[in-house]
């Protein structure tokens, strides 16, 4: 009866762990460091094809085995993040349940402690909505004359909302204008959202 | 009291616009048109300005009816109607404070309109719809970027996701509807929301300060 947090990993992990245990410690540390930096980033590959080839030579393992190893390490980071596991418990889990070599387990847990906060932050802020607001730009113009009226004094706020489509990474620009009253109403709405946020977070 | 003509240009500009001079000339030619009909044309021109889109077809019907009733050609009636609309548009162009009633009437006399017509124009420009007319001319008849028709929002709390067992993150969604009929639904990261709020407050402050800027004081009307 395994109480490991990695218990729903497949047998691929077992073979990867065997490879890991056979690796040189310094190389393993660098590998884990690199994977920790990239875990949780959406749509980014951890190693390029060139880098994978270099690793093949450095570790003396086939590309498939290397890929499997990288996936397993990433999976372990994601599971650790999912459960927000404490370092000591993680170490015990790796050594006792997963047959990790002690030194390698220590290296892994070290990297986890160092990067946990960032990995969790990245996972927290990853969006699943189709569009998200990526940037806001604005200008304040004053209309002074127009075709239908010879002398006006009309301040206009022009907003450009940049919406990013999460799938295609395309940016759509929406421009809107607000006169003073409209801007004030908009601001009041934003303030009511803020007060809701404040009650939520206390 | 110096004559207003010495310090203020007539509301219609330096020279009489062709549309208005044609209108006056045609009015002289159509002496069979009773003042009742002219009165109606003048109030139709007010409608034309206020309700641009809806009034065109109904005004055409009225013009056709007049053409039949008073045996005047439709082209002449259109010229007269167009002239009346131009008079109103040009009168609404300068700031309201500049065009006082007697100056307006004097300018109309210079254009050679009859006293009855001048009185009718005066009642329209300074009558009940005065504010509405000025508002329409200033705010509607200009190029305009889309306006935000409605703005709905949703504040949720993410408790757990596929990647995190215990999360507790606020999740903010906006839905904008603009007056060119676009519906935009998007997520707003809390960081961006704070930026948006800060910038909006900044904009409002800048807008307030506009009144005190020296260069813009020249635009006091």
PDB file of N, CA and C in Angstrom, chain A residues 81-82 123-124 127 129 131-134 136 138 140 142 144 146-159 161 163 172 174-178 180 182-184 186-187 189-194 196-197 200-201, chain B residues 92-95 134 137-139 141-142 144-147 151 153 155 157 161-165 167 169-170 173-174 176 182 184-187 189 192-193 196-197 199-201 203-204 206-208 210-211 218-220:
ATOM      1  N   UNK A  81       3.833  20.156  -6.230  1.00  0.00           N
ATOM      2  CA  UNK A  81       3.118  21.433  -6.192  1.00  0.00           C
ATOM      3  C   UNK A  81       1.651  21.199  -5.902  1.00  0.00           C
ATOM      4  N   UNK A  82       1.100  20.157  -6.516  1.00  0.00           N
ATOM      5  CA  UNK A  82      -0.324  19.869  -6.336  1.00  0.00           C
ATOM      6  C   UNK A  82      -0.653  19.690  -4.865  1.00  0.00           C
ATOM      7  N   UNK A 123       1.712  28.176 -11.567  1.00  0.00           N
ATOM      8  CA  UNK A 123       0.522  27.347 -11.771  1.00  0.00           C
ATOM      9  C   UNK A 123      -0.739  28.108 -11.381  1.00  0.00           C
ATOM     10  N   UNK A 124      -0.622  28.942 -10.346  1.00  0.00           N
ATOM     11  CA  UNK A 124      -1.794  29.700  -9.896  1.00  0.00           C
ATOM     12  C   UNK A 124      -2.257  30.666 -10.965  1.00  0.00           C
ATOM     13  N   UNK A 127      -3.755  30.837 -17.098  1.00  0.00           N
ATOM     14  CA  UNK A 127      -5.154  31.120 -17.444  1.00  0.00           C
ATOM     15  C   UNK A 127      -5.756  29.991 -18.220  1.00  0.00           C
ATOM     16  N   UNK A 129      -9.023  30.774 -19.433  1.00  0.00           N
ATOM     17  CA  UNK A 129     -10.043  31.490 -20.208  1.00  0.00           C
ATOM     18  C   UNK A 129      -9.553  31.695 -21.631  1.00  0.00           C
ATOM     19  N   UNK A 131      -9.761  34.412 -23.550  1.00  0.00           N
ATOM     20  CA  UNK A 131      -9.084  35.690 -23.742  1.00  0.00           C
ATOM     21  C   UNK A 131      -8.708  36.244 -22.380  1.00  0.00           C
ATOM     22  N   UNK A 132      -7.565  36.906 -22.315  1.00  0.00           N
ATOM     23  CA  UNK A 132      -7.259  37.595 -21.072  1.00  0.00           C
ATOM     24  C   UNK A 132      -6.678  38.958 -21.391  1.00  0.00           C
ATOM     25  N   UNK A 133      -6.805  39.857 -20.427  1.00  0.00           N
ATOM     26  CA  UNK A 133      -6.352  41.223 -20.617  1.00  0.00           C
ATOM     27  C   UNK A 133      -4.846  41.260 -20.444  1.00  0.00           C
ATOM     28  N   UNK A 134      -4.125  41.568 -21.524  1.00  0.00           N
ATOM     29  CA  UNK A 134      -2.675  41.529 -21.374  1.00  0.00           C
ATOM     30  C   UNK A 134      -2.068  42.910 -21.166  1.00  0.00           C
ATOM     31  N   UNK A 136      -2.987  47.495 -20.930  1.00  0.00           N
ATOM     32  CA  UNK A 136      -3.942  48.602 -21.021  1.00  0.00           C
ATOM     33  C   UNK A 136      -3.170  49.848 -21.414  1.00  0.00           C
ATOM     34  N   UNK A 138      -3.642  54.137 -22.598  1.00  0.00           N
ATOM     35  CA  UNK A 138      -4.658  55.195 -22.633  1.00  0.00           C
ATOM     36  C   UNK A 138      -4.052  56.529 -23.016  1.00  0.00           C
ATOM     37  N   UNK A 140      -5.306  60.903 -22.911  1.00  0.00           N
ATOM     38  CA  UNK A 140      -6.339  61.869 -22.592  1.00  0.00           C
ATOM     39  C   UNK A 140      -6.270  62.951 -23.650  1.00  0.00           C
ATOM     40  N   UNK A 142      -8.230  66.343 -25.700  1.00  0.00           N
ATOM     41  CA  UNK A 142      -9.260  67.362 -25.521  1.00  0.00           C
ATOM     42  C   UNK A 142      -9.706  67.795 -26.899  1.00  0.00           C
ATOM     43  N   UNK A 144     -11.187  70.290 -29.388  1.00  0.00           N
ATOM     44  CA  UNK A 144     -11.370  71.733 -29.311  1.00  0.00           C
ATOM     45  C   UNK A 144     -12.255  72.270 -30.422  1.00  0.00           C
ATOM     46  N   UNK A 146     -14.823  70.887 -34.072  1.00  0.00           N
ATOM     47  CA  UNK A 146     -15.245  69.794 -34.939  1.00  0.00           C
ATOM     48  C   UNK A 146     -16.110  70.355 -36.045  1.00  0.00           C
ATOM     49  N   UNK A 147     -16.478  69.489 -36.993  1.00  0.00           N
ATOM     50  CA  UNK A 147     -17.222  69.953 -38.154  1.00  0.00           C
ATOM     51  C   UNK A 147     -18.531  70.615 -37.799  1.00  0.00           C
ATOM     52  N   UNK A 148     -19.224  70.055 -36.787  1.00  0.00           N
ATOM     53  CA  UNK A 148     -20.567  70.550 -36.496  1.00  0.00           C
ATOM     54  C   UNK A 148     -20.569  71.678 -35.481  1.00  0.00           C
ATOM     55  N   UNK A 149     -19.424  71.919 -34.831  1.00  0.00           N
ATOM     56  CA  UNK A 149     -19.427  72.900 -33.750  1.00  0.00           C
ATOM     57  C   UNK A 149     -18.076  73.599 -33.745  1.00  0.00           C
ATOM     58  N   UNK A 150     -18.068  74.926 -33.749  1.00  0.00           N
ATOM     59  CA  UNK A 150     -16.788  75.581 -33.972  1.00  0.00           C
ATOM     60  C   UNK A 150     -15.911  75.643 -32.735  1.00  0.00           C
ATOM     61  N   UNK A 151     -16.493  75.690 -31.558  1.00  0.00           N
ATOM     62  CA  UNK A 151     -15.652  75.826 -30.375  1.00  0.00           C
ATOM     63  C   UNK A 151     -16.185  74.886 -29.305  1.00  0.00           C
ATOM     64  N   UNK A 152     -15.399  73.868 -28.966  1.00  0.00           N
ATOM     65  CA  UNK A 152     -15.818  72.982 -27.878  1.00  0.00           C
ATOM     66  C   UNK A 152     -14.640  72.815 -26.939  1.00  0.00           C
ATOM     67  N   UNK A 153     -14.935  72.331 -25.755  1.00  0.00           N
ATOM     68  CA  UNK A 153     -13.834  71.912 -24.885  1.00  0.00           C
ATOM     69  C   UNK A 153     -14.289  70.560 -24.353  1.00  0.00           C
ATOM     70  N   UNK A 154     -13.818  69.526 -25.001  1.00  0.00           N
ATOM     71  CA  UNK A 154     -14.323  68.224 -24.632  1.00  0.00           C
ATOM     72  C   UNK A 154     -13.196  67.267 -24.294  1.00  0.00           C
ATOM     73  N   UNK A 155     -12.945  67.005 -23.001  1.00  0.00           N
ATOM     74  CA  UNK A 155     -11.913  66.015 -22.669  1.00  0.00           C
ATOM     75  C   UNK A 155     -12.437  64.606 -22.933  1.00  0.00           C
ATOM     76  N   UNK A 156     -11.618  63.820 -23.609  1.00  0.00           N
ATOM     77  CA  UNK A 156     -12.007  62.431 -23.889  1.00  0.00           C
ATOM     78  C   UNK A 156     -10.875  61.523 -23.464  1.00  0.00           C
ATOM     79  N   UNK A 157     -11.210  60.476 -22.715  1.00  0.00           N
ATOM     80  CA  UNK A 157     -10.207  59.470 -22.369  1.00  0.00           C
ATOM     81  C   UNK A 157     -10.345  58.336 -23.374  1.00  0.00           C
ATOM     82  N   UNK A 158      -9.246  58.001 -24.033  1.00  0.00           N
ATOM     83  CA  UNK A 158      -9.288  56.879 -24.979  1.00  0.00           C
ATOM     84  C   UNK A 158      -8.498  55.731 -24.384  1.00  0.00           C
ATOM     85  N   UNK A 159      -9.163  54.586 -24.239  1.00  0.00           N
ATOM     86  CA  UNK A 159      -8.527  53.409 -23.699  1.00  0.00           C
ATOM     87  C   UNK A 159      -8.268  52.416 -24.817  1.00  0.00           C
ATOM     88  N   UNK A 161      -7.615  48.449 -24.833  1.00  0.00           N
ATOM     89  CA  UNK A 161      -7.475  47.211 -24.072  1.00  0.00           C
ATOM     90  C   UNK A 161      -6.859  46.170 -24.988  1.00  0.00           C
ATOM     91  N   UNK A 163      -6.301  42.435 -25.667  1.00  0.00           N
ATOM     92  CA  UNK A 163      -6.747  41.120 -25.245  1.00  0.00           C
ATOM     93  C   UNK A 163      -5.916  40.070 -25.939  1.00  0.00           C
ATOM     94  N   UNK A 172      -5.585  41.213 -29.635  1.00  0.00           N
ATOM     95  CA  UNK A 172      -6.649  41.989 -30.259  1.00  0.00           C
ATOM     96  C   UNK A 172      -6.725  43.314 -29.513  1.00  0.00           C
ATOM     97  N   UNK A 174      -8.772  46.611 -28.493  1.00  0.00           N
ATOM     98  CA  UNK A 174     -10.105  47.209 -28.454  1.00  0.00           C
ATOM     99  C   UNK A 174      -9.954  48.646 -27.993  1.00  0.00           C
ATOM    100  N   UNK A 175     -10.429  49.598 -28.805  1.00  0.00           N
ATOM    101  CA  UNK A 175     -10.357  50.990 -28.372  1.00  0.00           C
ATOM    102  C   UNK A 175     -11.733  51.481 -28.001  1.00  0.00           C
ATOM    103  N   UNK A 176     -11.812  52.175 -26.885  1.00  0.00           N
ATOM    104  CA  UNK A 176     -13.085  52.778 -26.504  1.00  0.00           C
ATOM    105  C   UNK A 176     -12.794  54.175 -26.008  1.00  0.00           C
ATOM    106  N   UNK A 177     -13.838  55.044 -26.080  1.00  0.00           N
ATOM    107  CA  UNK A 177     -13.638  56.365 -25.532  1.00  0.00           C
ATOM    108  C   UNK A 177     -14.622  56.619 -24.409  1.00  0.00           C
ATOM    109  N   UNK A 178     -14.205  57.470 -23.490  1.00  0.00           N
ATOM    110  CA  UNK A 178     -15.052  57.807 -22.340  1.00  0.00           C
ATOM    111  C   UNK A 178     -15.028  59.308 -22.173  1.00  0.00           C
ATOM    112  N   UNK A 180     -16.184  62.498 -19.403  1.00  0.00           N
ATOM    113  CA  UNK A 180     -15.954  62.577 -17.967  1.00  0.00           C
ATOM    114  C   UNK A 180     -16.935  61.728 -17.168  1.00  0.00           C
ATOM    115  N   UNK A 182     -18.829  59.199 -18.131  1.00  0.00           N
ATOM    116  CA  UNK A 182     -18.689  57.766 -18.379  1.00  0.00           C
ATOM    117  C   UNK A 182     -17.470  57.227 -17.647  1.00  0.00           C
ATOM    118  N   UNK A 183     -16.389  58.015 -17.661  1.00  0.00           N
ATOM    119  CA  UNK A 183     -15.176  57.568 -16.984  1.00  0.00           C
ATOM    120  C   UNK A 183     -15.433  57.434 -15.495  1.00  0.00           C
ATOM    121  N   UNK A 184     -16.196  58.374 -14.954  1.00  0.00           N
ATOM    122  CA  UNK A 184     -16.485  58.319 -13.532  1.00  0.00           C
ATOM    123  C   UNK A 184     -17.300  57.084 -13.187  1.00  0.00           C
ATOM    124  N   UNK A 186     -17.344  54.298 -14.826  1.00  0.00           N
ATOM    125  CA  UNK A 186     -16.423  53.164 -14.969  1.00  0.00           C
ATOM    126  C   UNK A 186     -15.596  53.011 -13.713  1.00  0.00           C
ATOM    127  N   UNK A 187     -15.092  54.144 -13.206  1.00  0.00           N
ATOM    128  CA  UNK A 187     -14.255  54.096 -12.026  1.00  0.00           C
ATOM    129  C   UNK A 187     -15.038  53.590 -10.819  1.00  0.00           C
ATOM    130  N   UNK A 189     -17.458  51.514 -10.807  1.00  0.00           N
ATOM    131  CA  UNK A 189     -17.586  50.061 -10.935  1.00  0.00           C
ATOM    132  C   UNK A 189     -16.300  49.387 -10.490  1.00  0.00           C
ATOM    133  N   UNK A 190     -15.151  49.946 -10.912  1.00  0.00           N
ATOM    134  CA  UNK A 190     -13.880  49.355 -10.519  1.00  0.00           C
ATOM    135  C   UNK A 190     -13.717  49.399  -9.004  1.00  0.00           C
ATOM    136  N   UNK A 191     -14.164  50.499  -8.403  1.00  0.00           N
ATOM    137  CA  UNK A 191     -14.064  50.605  -6.954  1.00  0.00           C
ATOM    138  C   UNK A 191     -14.922  49.559  -6.259  1.00  0.00           C
ATOM    139  N   UNK A 192     -16.126  49.289  -6.801  1.00  0.00           N
ATOM    140  CA  UNK A 192     -16.963  48.284  -6.132  1.00  0.00           C
ATOM    141  C   UNK A 192     -16.350  46.902  -6.267  1.00  0.00           C
ATOM    142  N   UNK A 193     -15.676  46.652  -7.414  1.00  0.00           N
ATOM    143  CA  UNK A 193     -14.978  45.369  -7.547  1.00  0.00           C
ATOM    144  C   UNK A 193     -13.878  45.282  -6.498  1.00  0.00           C
ATOM    145  N   UNK A 194     -13.153  46.392  -6.315  1.00  0.00           N
ATOM    146  CA  UNK A 194     -12.057  46.383  -5.346  1.00  0.00           C
ATOM    147  C   UNK A 194     -12.566  46.112  -3.944  1.00  0.00           C
ATOM    148  N   UNK A 196     -15.141  44.404  -3.133  1.00  0.00           N
ATOM    149  CA  UNK A 196     -15.452  42.978  -3.046  1.00  0.00           C
ATOM    150  C   UNK A 196     -14.191  42.151  -2.879  1.00  0.00           C
ATOM    151  N   UNK A 197     -13.143  42.544  -3.632  1.00  0.00           N
ATOM    152  CA  UNK A 197     -11.869  41.837  -3.500  1.00  0.00           C
ATOM    153  C   UNK A 197     -11.358  41.935  -2.074  1.00  0.00           C
ATOM    154  N   UNK A 200     -13.192  39.711   0.228  1.00  0.00           N
ATOM    155  CA  UNK A 200     -12.871  38.319  -0.090  1.00  0.00           C
ATOM    156  C   UNK A 200     -11.561  37.898   0.536  1.00  0.00           C
ATOM    157  N   UNK A 201     -10.593  38.816   0.494  1.00  0.00           N
ATOM    158  CA  UNK A 201      -9.264  38.424   0.920  1.00  0.00           C
ATOM    159  C   UNK A 201      -9.036  38.550   2.411  1.00  0.00           C
TER     160      UNK A 201
ATOM    161  N   UNK B  92     -26.437  76.595 -35.041  1.00  0.00           N
ATOM    162  CA  UNK B  92     -26.044  75.805 -33.877  1.00  0.00           C
ATOM    163  C   UNK B  92     -24.529  75.662 -33.777  1.00  0.00           C
ATOM    164  N   UNK B  93     -23.823  76.095 -34.827  1.00  0.00           N
ATOM    165  CA  UNK B  93     -22.377  75.841 -34.839  1.00  0.00           C
ATOM    166  C   UNK B  93     -21.590  76.690 -33.837  1.00  0.00           C
ATOM    167  N   UNK B  94     -21.770  78.004 -33.765  1.00  0.00           N
ATOM    168  CA  UNK B  94     -20.996  78.749 -32.783  1.00  0.00           C
ATOM    169  C   UNK B  94     -21.482  78.445 -31.364  1.00  0.00           C
ATOM    170  N   UNK B  95     -20.636  78.726 -30.366  1.00  0.00           N
ATOM    171  CA  UNK B  95     -21.043  78.446 -28.994  1.00  0.00           C
ATOM    172  C   UNK B  95     -22.325  79.195 -28.650  1.00  0.00           C
ATOM    173  N   UNK B 134     -28.495  71.620 -29.097  1.00  0.00           N
ATOM    174  CA  UNK B 134     -27.058  71.835 -28.915  1.00  0.00           C
ATOM    175  C   UNK B 134     -26.357  70.546 -28.543  1.00  0.00           C
ATOM    176  N   UNK B 137     -25.949  68.287 -31.651  1.00  0.00           N
ATOM    177  CA  UNK B 137     -24.933  68.776 -32.579  1.00  0.00           C
ATOM    178  C   UNK B 137     -23.537  68.525 -32.034  1.00  0.00           C
ATOM    179  N   UNK B 138     -23.371  68.702 -30.722  1.00  0.00           N
ATOM    180  CA  UNK B 138     -22.030  68.569 -30.176  1.00  0.00           C
ATOM    181  C   UNK B 138     -21.613  67.112 -30.005  1.00  0.00           C
ATOM    182  N   UNK B 139     -22.520  66.297 -29.483  1.00  0.00           N
ATOM    183  CA  UNK B 139     -22.094  64.951 -29.109  1.00  0.00           C
ATOM    184  C   UNK B 139     -22.392  63.881 -30.134  1.00  0.00           C
ATOM    185  N   UNK B 141     -22.946  64.423 -33.704  1.00  0.00           N
ATOM    186  CA  UNK B 141     -22.466  64.620 -35.061  1.00  0.00           C
ATOM    187  C   UNK B 141     -20.970  64.767 -35.120  1.00  0.00           C
ATOM    188  N   UNK B 142     -20.269  63.798 -34.577  1.00  0.00           N
ATOM    189  CA  UNK B 142     -18.823  63.855 -34.657  1.00  0.00           C
ATOM    190  C   UNK B 142     -18.289  62.440 -34.788  1.00  0.00           C
ATOM    191  N   UNK B 144     -16.551  59.210 -33.703  1.00  0.00           N
ATOM    192  CA  UNK B 144     -16.550  58.740 -32.328  1.00  0.00           C
ATOM    193  C   UNK B 144     -16.025  57.308 -32.289  1.00  0.00           C
ATOM    194  N   UNK B 145     -15.136  57.006 -31.353  1.00  0.00           N
ATOM    195  CA  UNK B 145     -14.709  55.628 -31.155  1.00  0.00           C
ATOM    196  C   UNK B 145     -15.839  54.878 -30.454  1.00  0.00           C
ATOM    197  N   UNK B 146     -15.808  53.560 -30.458  1.00  0.00           N
ATOM    198  CA  UNK B 146     -16.884  52.831 -29.771  1.00  0.00           C
ATOM    199  C   UNK B 146     -16.983  53.222 -28.311  1.00  0.00           C
ATOM    200  N   UNK B 147     -18.214  53.292 -27.821  1.00  0.00           N
ATOM    201  CA  UNK B 147     -18.430  53.583 -26.408  1.00  0.00           C
ATOM    202  C   UNK B 147     -18.771  52.284 -25.699  1.00  0.00           C
ATOM    203  N   UNK B 151     -20.994  47.020 -18.911  1.00  0.00           N
ATOM    204  CA  UNK B 151     -19.775  46.433 -18.365  1.00  0.00           C
ATOM    205  C   UNK B 151     -20.205  45.553 -17.196  1.00  0.00           C
ATOM    206  N   UNK B 153     -19.283  42.228 -14.583  1.00  0.00           N
ATOM    207  CA  UNK B 153     -18.101  41.557 -14.076  1.00  0.00           C
ATOM    208  C   UNK B 153     -18.486  40.420 -13.144  1.00  0.00           C
ATOM    209  N   UNK B 155     -16.643  38.061 -10.036  1.00  0.00           N
ATOM    210  CA  UNK B 155     -15.472  37.808  -9.204  1.00  0.00           C
ATOM    211  C   UNK B 155     -15.645  36.440  -8.572  1.00  0.00           C
ATOM    212  N   UNK B 157     -13.682  32.806  -6.841  1.00  0.00           N
ATOM    213  CA  UNK B 157     -12.474  32.369  -6.151  1.00  0.00           C
ATOM    214  C   UNK B 157     -12.154  30.966  -6.639  1.00  0.00           C
ATOM    215  N   UNK B 161      -7.576  23.495  -8.612  1.00  0.00           N
ATOM    216  CA  UNK B 161      -7.495  23.331 -10.059  1.00  0.00           C
ATOM    217  C   UNK B 161      -6.901  21.966 -10.352  1.00  0.00           C
ATOM    218  N   UNK B 162      -6.741  21.689 -11.632  1.00  0.00           N
ATOM    219  CA  UNK B 162      -6.126  20.418 -12.012  1.00  0.00           C
ATOM    220  C   UNK B 162      -4.684  20.380 -11.552  1.00  0.00           C
ATOM    221  N   UNK B 163      -4.041  21.564 -11.417  1.00  0.00           N
ATOM    222  CA  UNK B 163      -2.637  21.556 -11.041  1.00  0.00           C
ATOM    223  C   UNK B 163      -2.374  21.822  -9.568  1.00  0.00           C
ATOM    224  N   UNK B 164      -3.382  22.357  -8.835  1.00  0.00           N
ATOM    225  CA  UNK B 164      -3.118  22.676  -7.441  1.00  0.00           C
ATOM    226  C   UNK B 164      -4.282  22.234  -6.573  1.00  0.00           C
ATOM    227  N   UNK B 165      -3.944  21.473  -5.522  1.00  0.00           N
ATOM    228  CA  UNK B 165      -5.013  20.939  -4.685  1.00  0.00           C
ATOM    229  C   UNK B 165      -5.675  22.025  -3.870  1.00  0.00           C
ATOM    230  N   UNK B 167      -5.831  26.127  -3.605  1.00  0.00           N
ATOM    231  CA  UNK B 167      -5.364  27.252  -4.389  1.00  0.00           C
ATOM    232  C   UNK B 167      -5.733  28.610  -3.794  1.00  0.00           C
ATOM    233  N   UNK B 169      -7.374  31.483  -5.090  1.00  0.00           N
ATOM    234  CA  UNK B 169      -6.981  32.650  -5.882  1.00  0.00           C
ATOM    235  C   UNK B 169      -8.229  33.344  -6.385  1.00  0.00           C
ATOM    236  N   UNK B 170      -8.286  34.667  -6.312  1.00  0.00           N
ATOM    237  CA  UNK B 170      -9.447  35.337  -6.904  1.00  0.00           C
ATOM    238  C   UNK B 170      -9.353  35.312  -8.424  1.00  0.00           C
ATOM    239  N   UNK B 173     -13.515  38.177 -14.056  1.00  0.00           N
ATOM    240  CA  UNK B 173     -13.943  38.148 -15.453  1.00  0.00           C
ATOM    241  C   UNK B 173     -14.691  39.422 -15.785  1.00  0.00           C
ATOM    242  N   UNK B 174     -14.420  39.969 -16.960  1.00  0.00           N
ATOM    243  CA  UNK B 174     -15.179  41.147 -17.414  1.00  0.00           C
ATOM    244  C   UNK B 174     -15.941  40.792 -18.665  1.00  0.00           C
ATOM    245  N   UNK B 176     -17.492  43.186 -21.664  1.00  0.00           N
ATOM    246  CA  UNK B 176     -17.764  44.516 -22.223  1.00  0.00           C
ATOM    247  C   UNK B 176     -18.725  44.378 -23.373  1.00  0.00           C
ATOM    248  N   UNK B 182     -20.167  44.711 -30.132  1.00  0.00           N
ATOM    249  CA  UNK B 182     -19.204  43.651 -29.887  1.00  0.00           C
ATOM    250  C   UNK B 182     -19.356  43.227 -28.441  1.00  0.00           C
ATOM    251  N   UNK B 184     -17.260  41.340 -25.562  1.00  0.00           N
ATOM    252  CA  UNK B 184     -15.924  40.852 -25.263  1.00  0.00           C
ATOM    253  C   UNK B 184     -15.904  40.289 -23.863  1.00  0.00           C
ATOM    254  N   UNK B 185     -15.604  39.012 -23.772  1.00  0.00           N
ATOM    255  CA  UNK B 185     -15.521  38.384 -22.460  1.00  0.00           C
ATOM    256  C   UNK B 185     -14.079  37.991 -22.240  1.00  0.00           C
ATOM    257  N   UNK B 186     -13.522  38.427 -21.133  1.00  0.00           N
ATOM    258  CA  UNK B 186     -12.127  38.096 -20.916  1.00  0.00           C
ATOM    259  C   UNK B 186     -11.801  38.056 -19.437  1.00  0.00           C
ATOM    260  N   UNK B 187     -10.721  37.334 -19.145  1.00  0.00           N
ATOM    261  CA  UNK B 187     -10.266  37.234 -17.768  1.00  0.00           C
ATOM    262  C   UNK B 187      -9.322  38.401 -17.483  1.00  0.00           C
ATOM    263  N   UNK B 189      -6.327  39.404 -14.999  1.00  0.00           N
ATOM    264  CA  UNK B 189      -5.448  39.061 -13.882  1.00  0.00           C
ATOM    265  C   UNK B 189      -5.492  40.179 -12.850  1.00  0.00           C
ATOM    266  N   UNK B 192      -3.354  43.207 -13.441  1.00  0.00           N
ATOM    267  CA  UNK B 192      -3.834  44.135 -14.467  1.00  0.00           C
ATOM    268  C   UNK B 192      -4.991  44.950 -13.941  1.00  0.00           C
ATOM    269  N   UNK B 193      -5.811  44.306 -13.105  1.00  0.00           N
ATOM    270  CA  UNK B 193      -6.940  45.036 -12.561  1.00  0.00           C
ATOM    271  C   UNK B 193      -6.442  46.207 -11.725  1.00  0.00           C
ATOM    272  N   UNK B 196      -5.331  48.868 -13.985  1.00  0.00           N
ATOM    273  CA  UNK B 196      -6.486  49.538 -14.597  1.00  0.00           C
ATOM    274  C   UNK B 196      -7.089  50.544 -13.641  1.00  0.00           C
ATOM    275  N   UNK B 197      -7.231  50.135 -12.384  1.00  0.00           N
ATOM    276  CA  UNK B 197      -7.843  51.006 -11.395  1.00  0.00           C
ATOM    277  C   UNK B 197      -6.968  52.231 -11.161  1.00  0.00           C
ATOM    278  N   UNK B 199      -4.730  53.556 -13.174  1.00  0.00           N
ATOM    279  CA  UNK B 199      -4.710  54.430 -14.339  1.00  0.00           C
ATOM    280  C   UNK B 199      -6.001  55.208 -14.505  1.00  0.00           C
ATOM    281  N   UNK B 200      -7.129  54.557 -14.173  1.00  0.00           N
ATOM    282  CA  UNK B 200      -8.400  55.260 -14.293  1.00  0.00           C
ATOM    283  C   UNK B 200      -8.465  56.415 -13.310  1.00  0.00           C
ATOM    284  N   UNK B 201      -7.968  56.175 -12.090  1.00  0.00           N
ATOM    285  CA  UNK B 201      -7.964  57.262 -11.110  1.00  0.00           C
ATOM    286  C   UNK B 201      -7.068  58.395 -11.595  1.00  0.00           C
ATOM    287  N   UNK B 203      -6.356  59.161 -14.709  1.00  0.00           N
ATOM    288  CA  UNK B 203      -7.049  59.840 -15.795  1.00  0.00           C
ATOM    289  C   UNK B 203      -8.090  60.811 -15.279  1.00  0.00           C
ATOM    290  N   UNK B 204      -8.835  60.387 -14.264  1.00  0.00           N
ATOM    291  CA  UNK B 204      -9.871  61.257 -13.726  1.00  0.00           C
ATOM    292  C   UNK B 204      -9.245  62.513 -13.134  1.00  0.00           C
ATOM    293  N   UNK B 206      -6.420  63.847 -14.028  1.00  0.00           N
ATOM    294  CA  UNK B 206      -5.955  64.692 -15.137  1.00  0.00           C
ATOM    295  C   UNK B 206      -7.110  65.439 -15.772  1.00  0.00           C
ATOM    296  N   UNK B 207      -8.250  64.753 -15.891  1.00  0.00           N
ATOM    297  CA  UNK B 207      -9.413  65.403 -16.487  1.00  0.00           C
ATOM    298  C   UNK B 207      -9.866  66.595 -15.656  1.00  0.00           C
ATOM    299  N   UNK B 208      -9.852  66.424 -14.352  1.00  0.00           N
ATOM    300  CA  UNK B 208     -10.247  67.526 -13.474  1.00  0.00           C
ATOM    301  C   UNK B 208      -9.311  68.703 -13.661  1.00  0.00           C
ATOM    302  N   UNK B 210      -7.744  69.641 -16.215  1.00  0.00           N
ATOM    303  CA  UNK B 210      -7.787  70.301 -17.514  1.00  0.00           C
ATOM    304  C   UNK B 210      -8.327  71.713 -17.387  1.00  0.00           C
ATOM    305  N   UNK B 211      -9.345  71.879 -16.555  1.00  0.00           N
ATOM    306  CA  UNK B 211      -9.960  73.199 -16.450  1.00  0.00           C
ATOM    307  C   UNK B 211      -8.986  74.255 -15.979  1.00  0.00           C
ATOM    308  N   UNK B 218      -8.257  79.488 -23.013  1.00  0.00           N
ATOM    309  CA  UNK B 218      -8.659  80.217 -24.214  1.00  0.00           C
ATOM    310  C   UNK B 218      -9.956  79.694 -24.780  1.00  0.00           C
ATOM    311  N   UNK B 219     -10.309  78.447 -24.366  1.00  0.00           N
ATOM    312  CA  UNK B 219     -11.512  77.865 -24.939  1.00  0.00           C
ATOM    313  C   UNK B 219     -12.741  78.157 -24.112  1.00  0.00           C
ATOM    314  N   UNK B 220     -12.618  79.015 -23.112  1.00  0.00           N
ATOM    315  CA  UNK B 220     -13.793  79.340 -22.324  1.00  0.00           C
ATOM    316  C   UNK B 220     -14.841  79.972 -23.227  1.00  0.00           C
TER     317      UNK B 220
END
